[in-house]
Amino acid sequence: MKDLPPTGLRYPWAEPPEHGTAIEVAPGVLWMRLPLPMKLDHVNVYALDDGDTWTVIDTGFASKKTKGIWQALMDGPLGGKPIARVIVTHHHPDHVGLAGWLQSDFGAELITTRTAWLFARMLTLDVQEKPTQESLDFYRSAGMDKAIFDQRASERPFNFGDIVAPMPLGYTRIKQGDTITMGGRTWDIHIGNGHAPEHATFWSRDDNLVLSGDQILPSISPNIGVYATEPMADPIGDWLEACERLKLLARDDHLVLGGHKLPFTGLPTRMRQLIDNHHGALARLIDYIDSPKAASECFAPLFKRKIGEGEYGLALVEAVAHLSHLYQEGRASRTRREDGAWVYQRAE
Ligand SMILES: [Zn+2]
Ligand SMILES: [Zn+2]
């Protein structure tokens, strides 16, 4: 969530493609963009030329607007050639949103990790008109601001299916160590974790391309959160493990095609930054919890800037993730405060 200076990173394209158009970033590899109605206002998607058909990577939110842009892309840069395969890097709605639509309306094959598929399909089917008790308990445990809690408790919650098209049964699984052929290249598949469980990344054996999804992004660090679905998850631990492993693959000439922001080179530097960011945040946090604090009280040392209302939810789940990591490593203890919040304190 933190903006970083682009030290050591280079961005070969200063500007992204306009909606409905594509930039060919390498022979047979198109970079396209779709809008998101949030602070992070776009997602990158890619199309790889397989001769008679295309393989596309990620899809944007399910909305009339995004479908219209996809149609313009199919008629324009994709030249009317069918999309035979859609690869989803991870289960987040900006990536999986229209996978089901590409399957059901265009006959595309969905390829993703098992966890991404199960998570996305489970969440699309999980329709709630009111927040679940588990969600409210989770917010309370995190020490959510009372006004925000009261508002969330009283309104229809965000439903995954609001922005993700129905997903038909059936997909093709990819996993760590697999290879896949697309765009005239063979790609090694390496699985990331932390930002999303079992997040696929693709490393070309034939040139310098890496399709990184949200596991590796330039200039913003991917959000890492704990949710009511798995309150004792340790995504920070998962993240650090994945980054240390992927770092060993990184080369300076890699052209990294990620899910947000601009394609970049300088991947070894970026991997170091992504790892150091969290070690830095954990070090500041451990100093800060010399007296007991709830997750909602730890934004200052973690983010070093003011958190607006639009970012509050993401900031809160990220604060829980960092505190819970310290707790699960034995570097902090926690107790239940009177208001129901877990408060964490540095272990002596
Ligand atoms: Zn994501
Ligand atoms: Zn994303």
Coordinates of C-alpha atoms and ligand atoms in Angstrom, one line a residue:
M1 CA 0.0 0.0 0.0
K2 CA 3.0 2.3 0.3
D3 CA 4.3 4.4 -2.6
L4 CA 8.0 4.0 -3.1
P5 CA 10.6 5.8 -5.1
P6 CA 11.5 3.8 -8.3
T7 CA 15.2 3.3 -7.3
G8 CA 16.9 1.0 -9.6
L9 CA 13.7 0.3 -11.6
R10 CA 13.2 1.4 -15.2
Y11 CA 9.9 1.8 -16.9
P12 CA 10.3 1.3 -20.7
W13 CA 6.8 2.8 -21.3
A14 CA 6.0 6.0 -19.6
E15 CA 2.3 5.8 -20.4
P16 CA -0.2 3.0 -20.3
P17 CA -2.4 2.0 -23.2
E18 CA -5.7 3.8 -23.6
H19 CA -8.8 1.8 -22.8
G20 CA -9.7 -0.4 -25.8
T21 CA -6.2 -0.2 -27.2
A22 CA -3.0 -2.3 -26.7
I23 CA 0.7 -1.9 -26.6
E24 CA 2.8 -4.7 -27.9
V25 CA 5.4 -5.1 -25.2
A26 CA 7.2 -8.0 -26.9
P27 CA 6.5 -10.0 -30.1
G28 CA 3.0 -11.5 -29.7
V29 CA 2.4 -10.1 -26.2
L30 CA -0.1 -7.3 -25.9
W31 CA -0.6 -5.1 -22.8
M32 CA -4.0 -3.7 -22.2
R33 CA -5.8 -1.8 -19.3
L34 CA -9.2 -1.9 -17.7
P35 CA -10.6 0.7 -15.3
L36 CA -11.4 0.0 -11.7
P37 CA -13.8 2.3 -9.7
M38 CA -11.3 2.6 -6.7
K39 CA -8.3 4.6 -5.6
L40 CA -6.2 2.0 -7.5
D41 CA -8.1 2.8 -10.7
H42 CA -6.9 0.2 -13.2
V43 CA -5.8 -3.4 -13.7
N44 CA -3.4 -4.6 -16.4
V45 CA -4.4 -7.5 -18.6
Y46 CA -2.3 -9.2 -21.3
A47 CA -3.0 -11.2 -24.5
L48 CA -0.6 -13.7 -25.9
D49 CA -0.7 -14.7 -29.5
D50 CA -1.1 -18.5 -30.0
G51 CA -1.5 -18.3 -33.8
D52 CA -5.2 -19.0 -34.4
T53 CA -6.3 -18.0 -30.9
W54 CA -5.3 -15.9 -27.9
T55 CA -4.5 -16.6 -24.3
V56 CA -5.4 -13.8 -22.0
I57 CA -4.1 -13.1 -18.5
D58 CA -6.6 -11.7 -16.0
T59 CA -9.9 -10.0 -16.8
G60 CA -10.9 -6.9 -14.8
F61 CA -14.2 -6.5 -12.8
A62 CA -17.5 -7.8 -14.1
S63 CA -19.3 -4.7 -15.3
K64 CA -21.1 -3.5 -18.4
K65 CA -18.3 -1.0 -18.9
T66 CA -15.5 -3.6 -18.7
K67 CA -17.4 -6.0 -21.0
G68 CA -17.7 -3.1 -23.5
I69 CA -13.9 -2.5 -23.4
W70 CA -13.2 -6.2 -23.8
Q71 CA -15.5 -6.2 -26.9
A72 CA -13.6 -3.2 -28.3
L73 CA -10.3 -5.1 -27.6
M74 CA -11.6 -8.2 -29.3
D75 CA -12.8 -6.3 -32.4
G76 CA -9.6 -4.1 -32.4
P77 CA -6.2 -5.2 -31.3
L78 CA -7.2 -8.9 -31.0
G79 CA -8.3 -8.8 -34.6
G80 CA -11.4 -10.9 -34.2
K81 CA -9.3 -14.0 -33.3
P82 CA -11.0 -16.0 -30.5
I83 CA -9.8 -16.1 -26.9
A84 CA -9.3 -19.8 -26.4
R85 CA -7.8 -19.6 -22.9
V86 CA -8.1 -17.3 -19.9
I87 CA -5.5 -17.5 -17.2
V88 CA -6.3 -16.0 -13.8
T89 CA -3.2 -15.2 -11.7
H90 CA -5.1 -15.1 -8.4
H91 CA -8.7 -15.0 -7.0
H92 CA -9.1 -11.2 -6.5
P93 CA -12.1 -9.7 -8.3
D94 CA -10.1 -7.3 -10.5
H95 CA -8.3 -10.4 -11.9
V96 CA -11.0 -13.1 -12.0
G97 CA -14.1 -10.8 -12.5
L98 CA -14.9 -11.7 -16.1
A99 CA -13.3 -15.2 -16.3
G100 CA -16.7 -16.9 -16.0
W101 CA -18.1 -14.6 -18.8
L102 CA -15.2 -15.5 -21.1
Q103 CA -15.9 -19.2 -20.3
S104 CA -19.6 -19.1 -20.8
D105 CA -20.1 -16.6 -23.6
F106 CA -16.9 -17.2 -25.6
G107 CA -16.0 -20.8 -24.8
A108 CA -12.7 -20.0 -23.3
E109 CA -10.9 -22.6 -21.1
L110 CA -10.1 -21.2 -17.6
I111 CA -6.6 -22.0 -16.3
T112 CA -5.7 -21.1 -12.7
T113 CA -4.5 -22.5 -9.4
R114 CA -6.8 -24.8 -7.4
T115 CA -6.9 -22.4 -4.5
A116 CA -7.7 -19.4 -6.7
W117 CA -10.5 -21.4 -8.4
L118 CA -12.0 -22.7 -5.2
F119 CA -11.8 -19.4 -3.5
A120 CA -13.3 -17.4 -6.4
R121 CA -16.1 -19.9 -6.9
M122 CA -16.9 -20.2 -3.2
L123 CA -17.0 -16.4 -2.8
T124 CA -19.2 -15.8 -5.9
L125 CA -21.8 -18.3 -4.4
D126 CA -21.6 -16.7 -0.9
V127 CA -24.3 -14.0 -1.1
Q128 CA -25.0 -12.1 2.1
E129 CA -27.6 -9.4 2.5
K130 CA -26.3 -8.5 6.0
P131 CA -22.8 -8.8 7.4
T132 CA -22.2 -12.2 8.9
Q133 CA -21.6 -12.5 12.7
E134 CA -18.1 -13.8 11.9
S135 CA -17.3 -10.7 9.9
L136 CA -18.6 -8.4 12.7
D137 CA -16.6 -10.4 15.3
F138 CA -13.5 -10.1 13.1
Y139 CA -13.9 -6.3 12.8
R140 CA -14.4 -6.0 16.6
S141 CA -11.3 -8.1 17.2
A142 CA -9.3 -5.7 15.0
G143 CA -10.6 -2.7 17.0
M144 CA -12.4 -1.2 14.1
D145 CA -13.4 2.5 14.5
K146 CA -16.8 2.6 16.1
A147 CA -18.5 4.8 13.5
I148 CA -17.2 2.6 10.6
F149 CA -18.2 -0.5 12.5
D150 CA -21.7 0.8 13.1
Q151 CA -22.1 1.8 9.4
R152 CA -20.8 -1.6 8.2
A153 CA -23.1 -3.4 10.6
S154 CA -26.1 -1.6 9.3
E155 CA -25.6 -1.9 5.5
R156 CA -25.5 -4.7 2.9
P157 CA -21.9 -5.9 2.7
F158 CA -19.7 -5.9 -0.3
N159 CA -20.5 -9.2 -2.1
F160 CA -17.9 -10.8 -4.3
G161 CA -20.5 -11.7 -6.8
D162 CA -21.4 -8.0 -7.2
I163 CA -18.3 -7.6 -9.4
V164 CA -17.4 -11.2 -10.4
A165 CA -19.4 -13.0 -13.1
P166 CA -20.9 -16.4 -12.3
M167 CA -18.3 -19.1 -12.7
P168 CA -19.4 -22.3 -14.5
L169 CA -18.1 -25.6 -13.2
G170 CA -14.7 -26.7 -14.4
Y171 CA -11.2 -25.3 -14.9
T172 CA -7.7 -26.5 -15.6
R173 CA -5.3 -26.6 -12.7
I174 CA -1.7 -25.2 -12.8
K175 CA 0.7 -25.7 -9.9
Q176 CA 4.3 -25.0 -8.8
G177 CA 6.8 -26.5 -11.2
D178 CA 4.5 -26.8 -14.1
T179 CA 5.2 -25.3 -17.5
I180 CA 2.8 -23.8 -20.0
T181 CA 3.2 -22.8 -23.6
M182 CA 1.7 -19.5 -24.7
G183 CA 2.7 -16.6 -27.0
G184 CA 5.3 -18.8 -28.7
R185 CA 7.2 -19.3 -25.4
T186 CA 7.5 -21.9 -22.7
W187 CA 6.8 -20.5 -19.2
D188 CA 7.8 -21.9 -15.9
I189 CA 5.1 -21.5 -13.3
H190 CA 6.1 -20.4 -9.8
I191 CA 3.6 -20.0 -7.1
G192 CA 3.5 -17.0 -4.8
N193 CA 1.6 -16.4 -1.6
G194 CA 0.8 -13.7 0.9
H195 CA -1.1 -11.2 -1.2
A196 CA -3.4 -14.1 -2.3
P197 CA -3.0 -17.8 -1.5
E198 CA -1.5 -19.8 -4.4
H199 CA -0.9 -16.9 -6.7
A200 CA 0.5 -18.0 -10.1
T201 CA 3.5 -16.2 -11.8
F202 CA 4.9 -17.1 -15.2
W203 CA 8.6 -16.9 -16.2
S204 CA 9.5 -17.2 -19.9
R205 CA 12.3 -19.7 -20.7
D206 CA 12.8 -18.2 -24.1
D207 CA 13.2 -14.5 -23.4
N208 CA 13.1 -12.0 -20.5
L209 CA 9.4 -11.8 -19.8
V210 CA 7.8 -12.4 -16.4
L211 CA 4.0 -12.3 -15.9
S212 CA 3.8 -11.5 -12.2
G213 CA 0.1 -10.7 -11.4
D214 CA 0.0 -8.8 -8.1
Q215 CA 2.7 -10.9 -6.4
I216 CA 5.3 -8.5 -7.8
L217 CA 4.4 -4.9 -8.4
P218 CA 6.5 -1.8 -9.0
S219 CA 5.9 1.4 -7.0
I220 CA 3.2 0.0 -4.7
S221 CA 3.6 -2.9 -2.4
P222 CA 0.8 -5.4 -2.7
N223 CA -1.8 -5.4 0.0
I224 CA -1.4 -8.3 2.5
G225 CA -4.4 -8.9 4.7
V226 CA -6.0 -11.2 7.2
Y227 CA -9.7 -11.8 6.7
A228 CA -12.6 -13.5 8.6
T229 CA -12.3 -16.5 6.3
E230 CA -9.0 -17.5 8.0
P231 CA -8.4 -15.3 11.1
M232 CA -5.2 -17.1 12.0
A233 CA -3.6 -17.0 8.6
D234 CA 0.0 -15.6 8.5
P235 CA 0.1 -14.0 5.1
I236 CA 3.2 -11.9 6.0
G237 CA 5.1 -15.2 6.7
D238 CA 3.8 -16.6 3.4
W239 CA 4.7 -13.4 1.6
L240 CA 8.3 -13.4 2.9
E241 CA 8.8 -17.0 2.1
A242 CA 7.5 -16.5 -1.5
C243 CA 9.6 -13.4 -2.1
E244 CA 12.8 -15.0 -0.9
R245 CA 12.1 -17.9 -3.3
L246 CA 11.2 -15.8 -6.3
K247 CA 14.1 -13.5 -5.6
L248 CA 16.5 -16.3 -6.6
L249 CA 14.9 -16.3 -10.1
A250 CA 15.1 -12.5 -10.7
R251 CA 17.4 -11.1 -13.4
D252 CA 18.1 -7.4 -14.1
D253 CA 17.0 -7.7 -17.7
H254 CA 13.6 -9.3 -16.8
L255 CA 10.7 -7.3 -18.1
V256 CA 8.1 -7.7 -15.5
L257 CA 4.4 -7.5 -16.6
G258 CA 2.4 -7.0 -13.4
G259 CA -1.3 -6.6 -12.6
H260 CA -1.0 -2.9 -11.8
K261 CA 1.1 0.1 -12.7
L262 CA 3.8 0.0 -15.4
P263 CA 6.0 -2.8 -16.9
F264 CA 9.5 -2.5 -15.4
T265 CA 13.0 -3.9 -15.3
G266 CA 15.3 -4.1 -12.3
L267 CA 13.6 -7.1 -10.7
P268 CA 16.4 -8.0 -8.2
T269 CA 16.2 -4.5 -6.7
R270 CA 12.4 -4.7 -6.5
M271 CA 12.5 -8.1 -4.8
R272 CA 14.8 -6.7 -2.2
Q273 CA 12.5 -3.7 -1.7
L274 CA 9.4 -5.9 -1.3
I275 CA 11.1 -8.0 1.3
D276 CA 12.8 -5.1 3.2
N277 CA 9.5 -3.1 3.3
H278 CA 7.9 -5.7 5.5
H279 CA 10.9 -6.2 7.7
G280 CA 11.0 -2.4 8.1
A281 CA 7.3 -2.3 9.0
L282 CA 7.6 -5.1 11.5
A283 CA 10.6 -3.4 13.2
R284 CA 8.7 -0.1 13.5
L285 CA 5.6 -2.0 14.7
I286 CA 7.5 -3.9 17.4
D287 CA 8.8 -0.7 18.9
Y288 CA 5.3 0.8 18.7
I289 CA 3.6 -1.9 20.7
D290 CA 5.6 -1.4 23.9
S291 CA 2.2 -0.8 25.3
P292 CA -0.9 -2.9 24.2
K293 CA -2.5 -1.8 21.0
A294 CA -5.2 -3.0 18.7
A295 CA -4.7 -3.3 14.9
S296 CA -6.7 -0.1 14.3
E297 CA -4.2 1.8 16.4
C298 CA -1.2 0.8 14.4
F299 CA -1.6 2.6 11.1
A300 CA 1.0 5.3 11.9
P301 CA 4.1 3.0 12.2
L302 CA 2.9 0.8 9.4
F303 CA 1.9 3.3 6.7
K304 CA 3.6 6.5 7.8
R305 CA 0.8 8.6 6.3
K306 CA -2.8 9.4 7.0
I307 CA -5.3 6.6 6.0
G308 CA -8.4 7.9 4.3
E309 CA -11.8 6.3 4.6
G310 CA -11.5 4.6 1.2
E311 CA -8.4 2.8 2.4
Y312 CA -9.5 2.0 5.9
G313 CA -10.6 -1.5 5.3
L314 CA -7.4 -2.5 3.4
A315 CA -5.2 -0.7 6.1
L316 CA -7.0 -2.6 8.9
V317 CA -6.6 -6.1 7.4
E318 CA -2.9 -5.3 6.7
A319 CA -2.4 -4.1 10.3
V320 CA -4.0 -7.3 11.6
A321 CA -1.6 -9.3 9.3
H322 CA 1.5 -7.6 10.7
L323 CA 0.5 -7.9 14.3
S324 CA -0.6 -11.5 14.0
H325 CA 2.7 -12.4 12.3
L326 CA 4.6 -11.0 15.3
Y327 CA 2.2 -12.9 17.6
Q328 CA 2.6 -16.2 15.8
E329 CA 6.4 -15.8 15.8
G330 CA 6.3 -15.3 19.6
R331 CA 7.6 -11.7 19.3
A332 CA 4.3 -10.3 20.7
S333 CA 1.6 -11.4 23.1
R334 CA -2.1 -10.6 22.8
T335 CA -5.0 -10.3 25.1
R336 CA -8.7 -9.5 24.7
R337 CA -9.6 -5.9 25.7
E338 CA -12.9 -5.0 27.2
D339 CA -14.3 -3.7 23.9
G340 CA -13.6 -7.1 22.3
A341 CA -10.4 -6.0 20.4
W342 CA -7.2 -8.1 20.5
V343 CA -4.5 -5.9 21.8
Y344 CA -0.9 -6.9 21.1
Q345 CA 2.2 -6.1 23.1
R346 CA 5.9 -6.7 22.5
A347 CA 7.2 -9.8 24.2
E348 CA 9.9 -9.1 26.7
Ligands
ZN1 ZN -4.7 -8.9 -6.0
ZN2 ZN -5.0 -6.6 -8.5

